[in-house]
Amino acid sequence: MQLDRRQLIIGGLGSLLIPQSGAAASPDLTLRPAPISVRWPSANRDLTGLLGFNGSIPGPEIRVRQGERLNVHLENGLQDGALVHWHGVRVPNKMDGVSILTQEVVPPGATYNYSFVPPDAGTFWYHSHYLSYEQVGRGLFGPLIVEEPNPPEVDHDITAMLADFRTTAEGGIDLDFSKMDDFSREGRLGNLMRVFLSRDTVRLGDRVRLRLVNAAIDRVFRIKLGGLAGAIVAVDGMPLDMAAPLRSLHLAPAQRVDVIGLVTSEISFDRIVGDNRTKLAHIAVAGRNPNPDQGPIAALPPSNLPAPSNPSQTIDLAMRGGAGDSEHGGYGSWAFNGVSGMPAEPLGQFWQGETAHIRLSNQTAFGHGIHLHGHHFREVLEGDRYGPLRDTLLVEAGEERMVVCVFDNPGRWLLHCHMLSHSADGMATWVEVI
Ligand code: C2O
Ligand code: CU
């Protein structure tokens, strides 16, 4: 496998470039997942055992305008099944890429056509949804950017995908995906952390939009951005009502954050663990913008999701399991409401347009990033205020959090922990909108 010319080493820190599809929008494309090997910075040989879409990790950055139809032809080049899920996009149910609930697994060598009109502008991503803890953990993910009809003016719109990989001493991906401890604790954490960037230089004084995506299967990243004076304008692809101060970013698996800011020096991505900071990547400064835009950072145009009405029901979702807690039915280490693995009956049934509460109570010793397909929801905060629209909410050990959702997208939708090792080991259920 030839190293893609665009996958250049940036500095010594290991940032890699995301392949661009060339044109500003690519509403028709083929995605071909297949085994690949790549040579990454600070390595002297190819890393084997990876999987990539169209020969690269991440897969090509898909860009489409809001309201424009996206047609993706999936060609399965794996020796295993394939499915693609469009994370966070409120697709029609048939396009959701979920086995049993929405489609059959695409066998090796076979093809499948996905076609939908993304209803919301924002930062989304696509990833394998078949044996996803393994296939995403080996590289099957990529960015999906839905552009606003009139995007905010910036000098650069840069995607940064975070991920981690577990490698062996021999220099390949560790292909043992069956270690009990990986399933029953924090997940399969990788030793090799990467930030994949769509651009490697900026000018001082440039206004940039940075789109961060956590594509790691299990790792929660806390990131401090350096060199950018700006604000958070969106989370999980959905605009915030007001731009929020840029503090450190806490990204559970699958979560996204959009930041707009002015470049004040090299942009650095520092990972924070306790009091320690480690630099994961940077975007270098080359030159100076002669006309920096110092104007205020405005909120993005609001999404057009329906506002919640009075909730008709409250559904309880109790998380149990993990190392030391095996008091539940089903096959795996983790359980929702005492059942491990997909139940035959949905967790909830809703009439189309119905507003409901879900009470997420984490009775385990580990954090869980709870993800609902096909919808965004809001957290119900103190004083009956609502949090931002999200598709994935991190619920820390012992916490209880209430969310409200307008179930307006008909079909059968997965609700699972996006720590993919947890979901593979039982932390998954579904809801039905009729
Ligand atoms: Cu990111 Cu079930 O998905
Ligand atoms: Cu979990």
PDB file of C-alpha atoms in Angstrom, residues 243-432:
ATOM      1  CA  ALA A 243     -21.312  31.350  21.437  1.00  0.00           C
ATOM      2  CA  ALA A 244     -19.742  30.000  24.655  1.00  0.00           C
ATOM      3  CA  PRO A 245     -16.344  30.790  26.165  1.00  0.00           C
ATOM      4  CA  LEU A 246     -13.560  28.540  24.969  1.00  0.00           C
ATOM      5  CA  ARG A 247     -12.367  26.522  27.940  1.00  0.00           C
ATOM      6  CA  SER A 248     -10.896  23.060  27.854  1.00  0.00           C
ATOM      7  CA  LEU A 249     -12.907  20.693  25.697  1.00  0.00           C
ATOM      8  CA  HIS A 250     -14.262  17.463  27.078  1.00  0.00           C
ATOM      9  CA  LEU A 251     -15.060  15.032  24.314  1.00  0.00           C
ATOM     10  CA  ALA A 252     -16.568  11.625  24.946  1.00  0.00           C
ATOM     11  CA  PRO A 253     -16.394   9.128  22.086  1.00  0.00           C
ATOM     12  CA  ALA A 254     -18.501  10.390  19.133  1.00  0.00           C
ATOM     13  CA  GLN A 255     -18.922  13.924  20.497  1.00  0.00           C
ATOM     14  CA  ARG A 256     -18.010  16.978  18.438  1.00  0.00           C
ATOM     15  CA  VAL A 257     -17.208  20.605  19.164  1.00  0.00           C
ATOM     16  CA  ASP A 258     -17.008  23.514  16.705  1.00  0.00           C
ATOM     17  CA  VAL A 259     -14.808  26.437  17.660  1.00  0.00           C
ATOM     18  CA  ILE A 260     -14.357  29.731  15.825  1.00  0.00           C
ATOM     19  CA  GLY A 261     -11.394  31.872  16.766  1.00  0.00           C
ATOM     20  CA  LEU A 262      -8.558  34.146  15.817  1.00  0.00           C
ATOM     21  CA  VAL A 263      -5.102  32.618  15.467  1.00  0.00           C
ATOM     22  CA  THR A 264      -2.749  34.172  18.018  1.00  0.00           C
ATOM     23  CA  SER A 265       0.078  31.634  17.663  1.00  0.00           C
ATOM     24  CA  GLU A 266       0.598  28.057  16.560  1.00  0.00           C
ATOM     25  CA  ILE A 267      -2.615  26.148  17.319  1.00  0.00           C
ATOM     26  CA  SER A 268      -1.824  23.358  19.746  1.00  0.00           C
ATOM     27  CA  PHE A 269      -3.881  20.411  20.850  1.00  0.00           C
ATOM     28  CA  ASP A 270      -2.901  19.498  24.386  1.00  0.00           C
ATOM     29  CA  ARG A 271      -4.356  16.509  26.112  1.00  0.00           C
ATOM     30  CA  ILE A 272      -5.079  17.107  29.784  1.00  0.00           C
ATOM     31  CA  VAL A 273      -4.971  14.310  32.331  1.00  0.00           C
ATOM     32  CA  GLY A 274      -5.094  15.560  35.913  1.00  0.00           C
ATOM     33  CA  ASP A 275      -2.358  18.186  36.137  1.00  0.00           C
ATOM     34  CA  ASN A 276      -0.490  16.855  33.154  1.00  0.00           C
ATOM     35  CA  ARG A 277      -0.587  18.184  29.648  1.00  0.00           C
ATOM     36  CA  THR A 278       0.773  16.387  26.646  1.00  0.00           C
ATOM     37  CA  LYS A 279       0.916  17.950  23.250  1.00  0.00           C
ATOM     38  CA  LEU A 280      -0.856  15.734  20.738  1.00  0.00           C
ATOM     39  CA  ALA A 281      -0.604  17.871  17.607  1.00  0.00           C
ATOM     40  CA  HIS A 282      -0.356  21.380  16.257  1.00  0.00           C
ATOM     41  CA  ILE A 283      -1.199  23.530  13.269  1.00  0.00           C
ATOM     42  CA  ALA A 284       1.844  25.588  12.358  1.00  0.00           C
ATOM     43  CA  VAL A 285       1.871  29.306  11.666  1.00  0.00           C
ATOM     44  CA  ALA A 286       3.078  30.404   8.237  1.00  0.00           C
ATOM     45  CA  GLY A 287       2.807  34.108   7.628  1.00  0.00           C
ATOM     46  CA  ARG A 288       0.495  36.811   8.842  1.00  0.00           C
ATOM     47  CA  ASN A 289      -2.977  37.794   7.749  1.00  0.00           C
ATOM     48  CA  PRO A 290      -2.757  41.449   6.626  1.00  0.00           C
ATOM     49  CA  ASN A 291      -6.451  42.088   7.414  1.00  0.00           C
ATOM     50  CA  PRO A 292      -7.413  40.091  10.484  1.00  0.00           C
ATOM     51  CA  ASP A 293     -11.120  39.948  11.191  1.00  0.00           C
ATOM     52  CA  GLN A 294     -11.323  41.065  14.817  1.00  0.00           C
ATOM     53  CA  GLY A 295     -15.124  41.164  14.853  1.00  0.00           C
ATOM     54  CA  PRO A 296     -17.128  39.365  17.521  1.00  0.00           C
ATOM     55  CA  ILE A 297     -17.870  35.673  17.112  1.00  0.00           C
ATOM     56  CA  ALA A 298     -21.564  35.344  16.474  1.00  0.00           C
ATOM     57  CA  ALA A 299     -23.764  32.315  17.063  1.00  0.00           C
ATOM     58  CA  LEU A 300     -24.359  30.068  14.058  1.00  0.00           C
ATOM     59  CA  PRO A 301     -27.812  30.160  12.453  1.00  0.00           C
ATOM     60  CA  PRO A 302     -30.099  28.153  14.760  1.00  0.00           C
ATOM     61  CA  SER A 303     -31.175  24.626  13.890  1.00  0.00           C
ATOM     62  CA  ASN A 304     -34.814  24.116  13.048  1.00  0.00           C
ATOM     63  CA  LEU A 305     -35.587  21.227  15.368  1.00  0.00           C
ATOM     64  CA  PRO A 306     -38.987  21.338  17.027  1.00  0.00           C
ATOM     65  CA  ALA A 307     -39.085  22.686  20.591  1.00  0.00           C
ATOM     66  CA  PRO A 308     -40.039  20.136  23.265  1.00  0.00           C
ATOM     67  CA  SER A 309     -43.640  20.228  24.445  1.00  0.00           C
ATOM     68  CA  ASN A 310     -44.904  18.757  27.718  1.00  0.00           C
ATOM     69  CA  PRO A 311     -43.310  15.348  28.110  1.00  0.00           C
ATOM     70  CA  SER A 312     -45.888  12.574  27.871  1.00  0.00           C
ATOM     71  CA  GLN A 313     -43.764   9.974  29.632  1.00  0.00           C
ATOM     72  CA  THR A 314     -40.543   9.491  31.538  1.00  0.00           C
ATOM     73  CA  ILE A 315     -38.515   6.464  30.665  1.00  0.00           C
ATOM     74  CA  ASP A 316     -35.899   5.092  33.004  1.00  0.00           C
ATOM     75  CA  LEU A 317     -32.605   3.904  31.700  1.00  0.00           C
ATOM     76  CA  ALA A 318     -30.506   2.394  34.471  1.00  0.00           C
ATOM     77  CA  MET A 319     -26.940   1.479  33.616  1.00  0.00           C
ATOM     78  CA  ARG A 320     -25.493  -1.481  35.456  1.00  0.00           C
ATOM     79  CA  GLY A 321     -22.608  -3.867  35.079  1.00  0.00           C
ATOM     80  CA  GLY A 322     -18.918  -3.674  34.491  1.00  0.00           C
ATOM     81  CA  ALA A 323     -16.174  -5.278  36.522  1.00  0.00           C
ATOM     82  CA  GLY A 324     -17.560  -6.320  39.903  1.00  0.00           C
ATOM     83  CA  ASP A 325     -21.254  -6.089  39.011  1.00  0.00           C
ATOM     84  CA  SER A 326     -22.732  -9.094  37.304  1.00  0.00           C
ATOM     85  CA  GLU A 327     -26.274  -9.045  38.714  1.00  0.00           C
ATOM     86  CA  HIS A 328     -28.185  -8.830  35.470  1.00  0.00           C
ATOM     87  CA  GLY A 329     -29.535 -10.943  32.660  1.00  0.00           C
ATOM     88  CA  GLY A 330     -28.160 -11.316  29.155  1.00  0.00           C
ATOM     89  CA  TYR A 331     -24.817 -12.161  27.641  1.00  0.00           C
ATOM     90  CA  GLY A 332     -22.442  -9.336  28.428  1.00  0.00           C
ATOM     91  CA  SER A 333     -20.774  -7.262  31.127  1.00  0.00           C
ATOM     92  CA  TRP A 334     -23.112  -4.296  30.805  1.00  0.00           C
ATOM     93  CA  ALA A 335     -26.833  -3.851  31.067  1.00  0.00           C
ATOM     94  CA  PHE A 336     -29.594  -1.334  30.568  1.00  0.00           C
ATOM     95  CA  ASN A 337     -32.482  -1.919  32.966  1.00  0.00           C
ATOM     96  CA  GLY A 338     -31.121  -5.300  33.973  1.00  0.00           C
ATOM     97  CA  VAL A 339     -30.845  -6.653  30.441  1.00  0.00           C
ATOM     98  CA  SER A 340     -27.553  -7.071  28.640  1.00  0.00           C
ATOM     99  CA  GLY A 341     -27.791  -6.953  24.865  1.00  0.00           C
ATOM    100  CA  MET A 342     -30.563  -5.838  22.535  1.00  0.00           C
ATOM    101  CA  PRO A 343     -33.964  -6.605  24.032  1.00  0.00           C
ATOM    102  CA  ALA A 344     -36.774  -7.915  21.839  1.00  0.00           C
ATOM    103  CA  GLU A 345     -39.032  -5.081  22.978  1.00  0.00           C
ATOM    104  CA  PRO A 346     -38.102  -1.410  22.578  1.00  0.00           C
ATOM    105  CA  LEU A 347     -37.155   0.664  25.616  1.00  0.00           C
ATOM    106  CA  GLY A 348     -39.840   3.112  24.600  1.00  0.00           C
ATOM    107  CA  GLN A 349     -42.469   3.655  21.936  1.00  0.00           C
ATOM    108  CA  PHE A 350     -43.471   7.127  20.843  1.00  0.00           C
ATOM    109  CA  TRP A 351     -45.945   8.683  18.505  1.00  0.00           C
ATOM    110  CA  GLN A 352     -44.223  10.761  15.870  1.00  0.00           C
ATOM    111  CA  GLY A 353     -43.713  14.238  17.356  1.00  0.00           C
ATOM    112  CA  GLU A 354     -44.086  13.089  20.952  1.00  0.00           C
ATOM    113  CA  THR A 355     -41.903  14.691  23.598  1.00  0.00           C
ATOM    114  CA  ALA A 356     -40.577  12.381  26.323  1.00  0.00           C
ATOM    115  CA  HIS A 357     -38.080  12.394  29.149  1.00  0.00           C
ATOM    116  CA  ILE A 358     -35.419   9.775  29.610  1.00  0.00           C
ATOM    117  CA  ARG A 359     -33.781   9.502  33.002  1.00  0.00           C
ATOM    118  CA  LEU A 360     -30.221   8.221  32.592  1.00  0.00           C
ATOM    119  CA  SER A 361     -28.886   6.802  35.794  1.00  0.00           C
ATOM    120  CA  ASN A 362     -25.405   5.481  35.828  1.00  0.00           C
ATOM    121  CA  GLN A 363     -25.170   2.884  38.590  1.00  0.00           C
ATOM    122  CA  THR A 364     -21.760   1.680  37.483  1.00  0.00           C
ATOM    123  CA  ALA A 365     -18.219   2.656  38.401  1.00  0.00           C
ATOM    124  CA  PHE A 366     -17.403   3.938  34.901  1.00  0.00           C
ATOM    125  CA  GLY A 367     -18.517   6.778  32.633  1.00  0.00           C
ATOM    126  CA  HIS A 368     -20.810   6.121  29.669  1.00  0.00           C
ATOM    127  CA  GLY A 369     -21.462   8.218  26.568  1.00  0.00           C
ATOM    128  CA  ILE A 370     -25.092   7.596  25.763  1.00  0.00           C
ATOM    129  CA  HIS A 371     -26.003   8.017  22.093  1.00  0.00           C
ATOM    130  CA  LEU A 372     -29.446   8.098  20.495  1.00  0.00           C
ATOM    131  CA  HIS A 373     -29.751   7.496  16.766  1.00  0.00           C
ATOM    132  CA  GLY A 374     -31.861   9.643  14.448  1.00  0.00           C
ATOM    133  CA  HIS A 375     -32.491  12.438  16.946  1.00  0.00           C
ATOM    134  CA  HIS A 376     -30.896  15.114  19.057  1.00  0.00           C
ATOM    135  CA  PHE A 377     -32.003  15.674  22.635  1.00  0.00           C
ATOM    136  CA  ARG A 378     -31.395  18.235  25.356  1.00  0.00           C
ATOM    137  CA  GLU A 379     -30.423  17.754  28.941  1.00  0.00           C
ATOM    138  CA  VAL A 380     -32.941  19.091  31.468  1.00  0.00           C
ATOM    139  CA  LEU A 381     -30.878  21.256  33.802  1.00  0.00           C
ATOM    140  CA  GLU A 382     -31.668  22.789  37.154  1.00  0.00           C
ATOM    141  CA  GLY A 383     -34.456  25.331  37.138  1.00  0.00           C
ATOM    142  CA  ASP A 384     -35.981  23.590  34.106  1.00  0.00           C
ATOM    143  CA  ARG A 385     -33.471  25.124  31.769  1.00  0.00           C
ATOM    144  CA  TYR A 386     -32.392  23.094  28.780  1.00  0.00           C
ATOM    145  CA  GLY A 387     -28.849  22.227  27.796  1.00  0.00           C
ATOM    146  CA  PRO A 388     -27.632  22.299  24.195  1.00  0.00           C
ATOM    147  CA  LEU A 389     -28.887  19.847  21.596  1.00  0.00           C
ATOM    148  CA  ARG A 390     -26.723  16.736  21.658  1.00  0.00           C
ATOM    149  CA  ASP A 391     -26.707  13.259  20.215  1.00  0.00           C
ATOM    150  CA  THR A 392     -24.286  11.819  22.793  1.00  0.00           C
ATOM    151  CA  LEU A 393     -24.212  12.636  26.500  1.00  0.00           C
ATOM    152  CA  LEU A 394     -21.434  11.625  28.846  1.00  0.00           C
ATOM    153  CA  VAL A 395     -22.895  10.347  32.110  1.00  0.00           C
ATOM    154  CA  GLU A 396     -20.177   9.910  34.685  1.00  0.00           C
ATOM    155  CA  ALA A 397     -20.078   7.114  37.280  1.00  0.00           C
ATOM    156  CA  GLY A 398     -22.881   7.483  39.797  1.00  0.00           C
ATOM    157  CA  GLU A 399     -24.582  10.378  37.987  1.00  0.00           C
ATOM    158  CA  GLU A 400     -28.246  10.744  37.173  1.00  0.00           C
ATOM    159  CA  ARG A 401     -29.144  13.001  34.245  1.00  0.00           C
ATOM    160  CA  MET A 402     -32.493  13.778  32.654  1.00  0.00           C
ATOM    161  CA  VAL A 403     -32.862  14.395  28.940  1.00  0.00           C
ATOM    162  CA  VAL A 404     -35.809  15.543  26.867  1.00  0.00           C
ATOM    163  CA  CYS A 405     -36.327  14.514  23.270  1.00  0.00           C
ATOM    164  CA  VAL A 406     -38.871  15.237  20.591  1.00  0.00           C
ATOM    165  CA  PHE A 407     -39.221  11.873  18.857  1.00  0.00           C
ATOM    166  CA  ASP A 408     -40.123  13.124  15.402  1.00  0.00           C
ATOM    167  CA  ASN A 409     -38.189  10.728  13.173  1.00  0.00           C
ATOM    168  CA  PRO A 410     -40.187   7.568  12.473  1.00  0.00           C
ATOM    169  CA  GLY A 411     -38.529   4.181  12.704  1.00  0.00           C
ATOM    170  CA  ARG A 412     -36.561   1.945  14.994  1.00  0.00           C
ATOM    171  CA  TRP A 413     -33.562   3.690  16.524  1.00  0.00           C
ATOM    172  CA  LEU A 414     -30.646   2.384  18.483  1.00  0.00           C
ATOM    173  CA  LEU A 415     -29.816   3.843  21.888  1.00  0.00           C
ATOM    174  CA  HIS A 416     -26.418   2.727  23.113  1.00  0.00           C
ATOM    175  CA  CYS A 417     -23.240   3.567  24.903  1.00  0.00           C
ATOM    176  CA  HIS A 418     -20.751   4.997  22.387  1.00  0.00           C
ATOM    177  CA  MET A 419     -17.890   3.488  24.294  1.00  0.00           C
ATOM    178  CA  LEU A 420     -18.042   0.862  21.621  1.00  0.00           C
ATOM    179  CA  SER A 421     -16.551  -1.870  23.780  1.00  0.00           C
ATOM    180  CA  HIS A 422     -19.415  -1.335  26.214  1.00  0.00           C
ATOM    181  CA  SER A 423     -22.062  -1.417  23.547  1.00  0.00           C
ATOM    182  CA  ALA A 424     -20.532  -4.576  22.069  1.00  0.00           C
ATOM    183  CA  ASP A 425     -20.759  -6.118  25.508  1.00  0.00           C
ATOM    184  CA  GLY A 426     -24.406  -5.453  26.103  1.00  0.00           C
ATOM    185  CA  MET A 427     -25.003  -1.722  26.552  1.00  0.00           C
ATOM    186  CA  ALA A 428     -27.510  -1.276  23.783  1.00  0.00           C
ATOM    187  CA  THR A 429     -31.254  -0.943  23.422  1.00  0.00           C
ATOM    188  CA  TRP A 430     -33.667   0.679  20.981  1.00  0.00           C
ATOM    189  CA  VAL A 431     -36.710   2.882  20.749  1.00  0.00           C
ATOM    190  CA  GLU A 432     -39.506   2.989  18.233  1.00  0.00           C
TER     191      GLU A 432
END
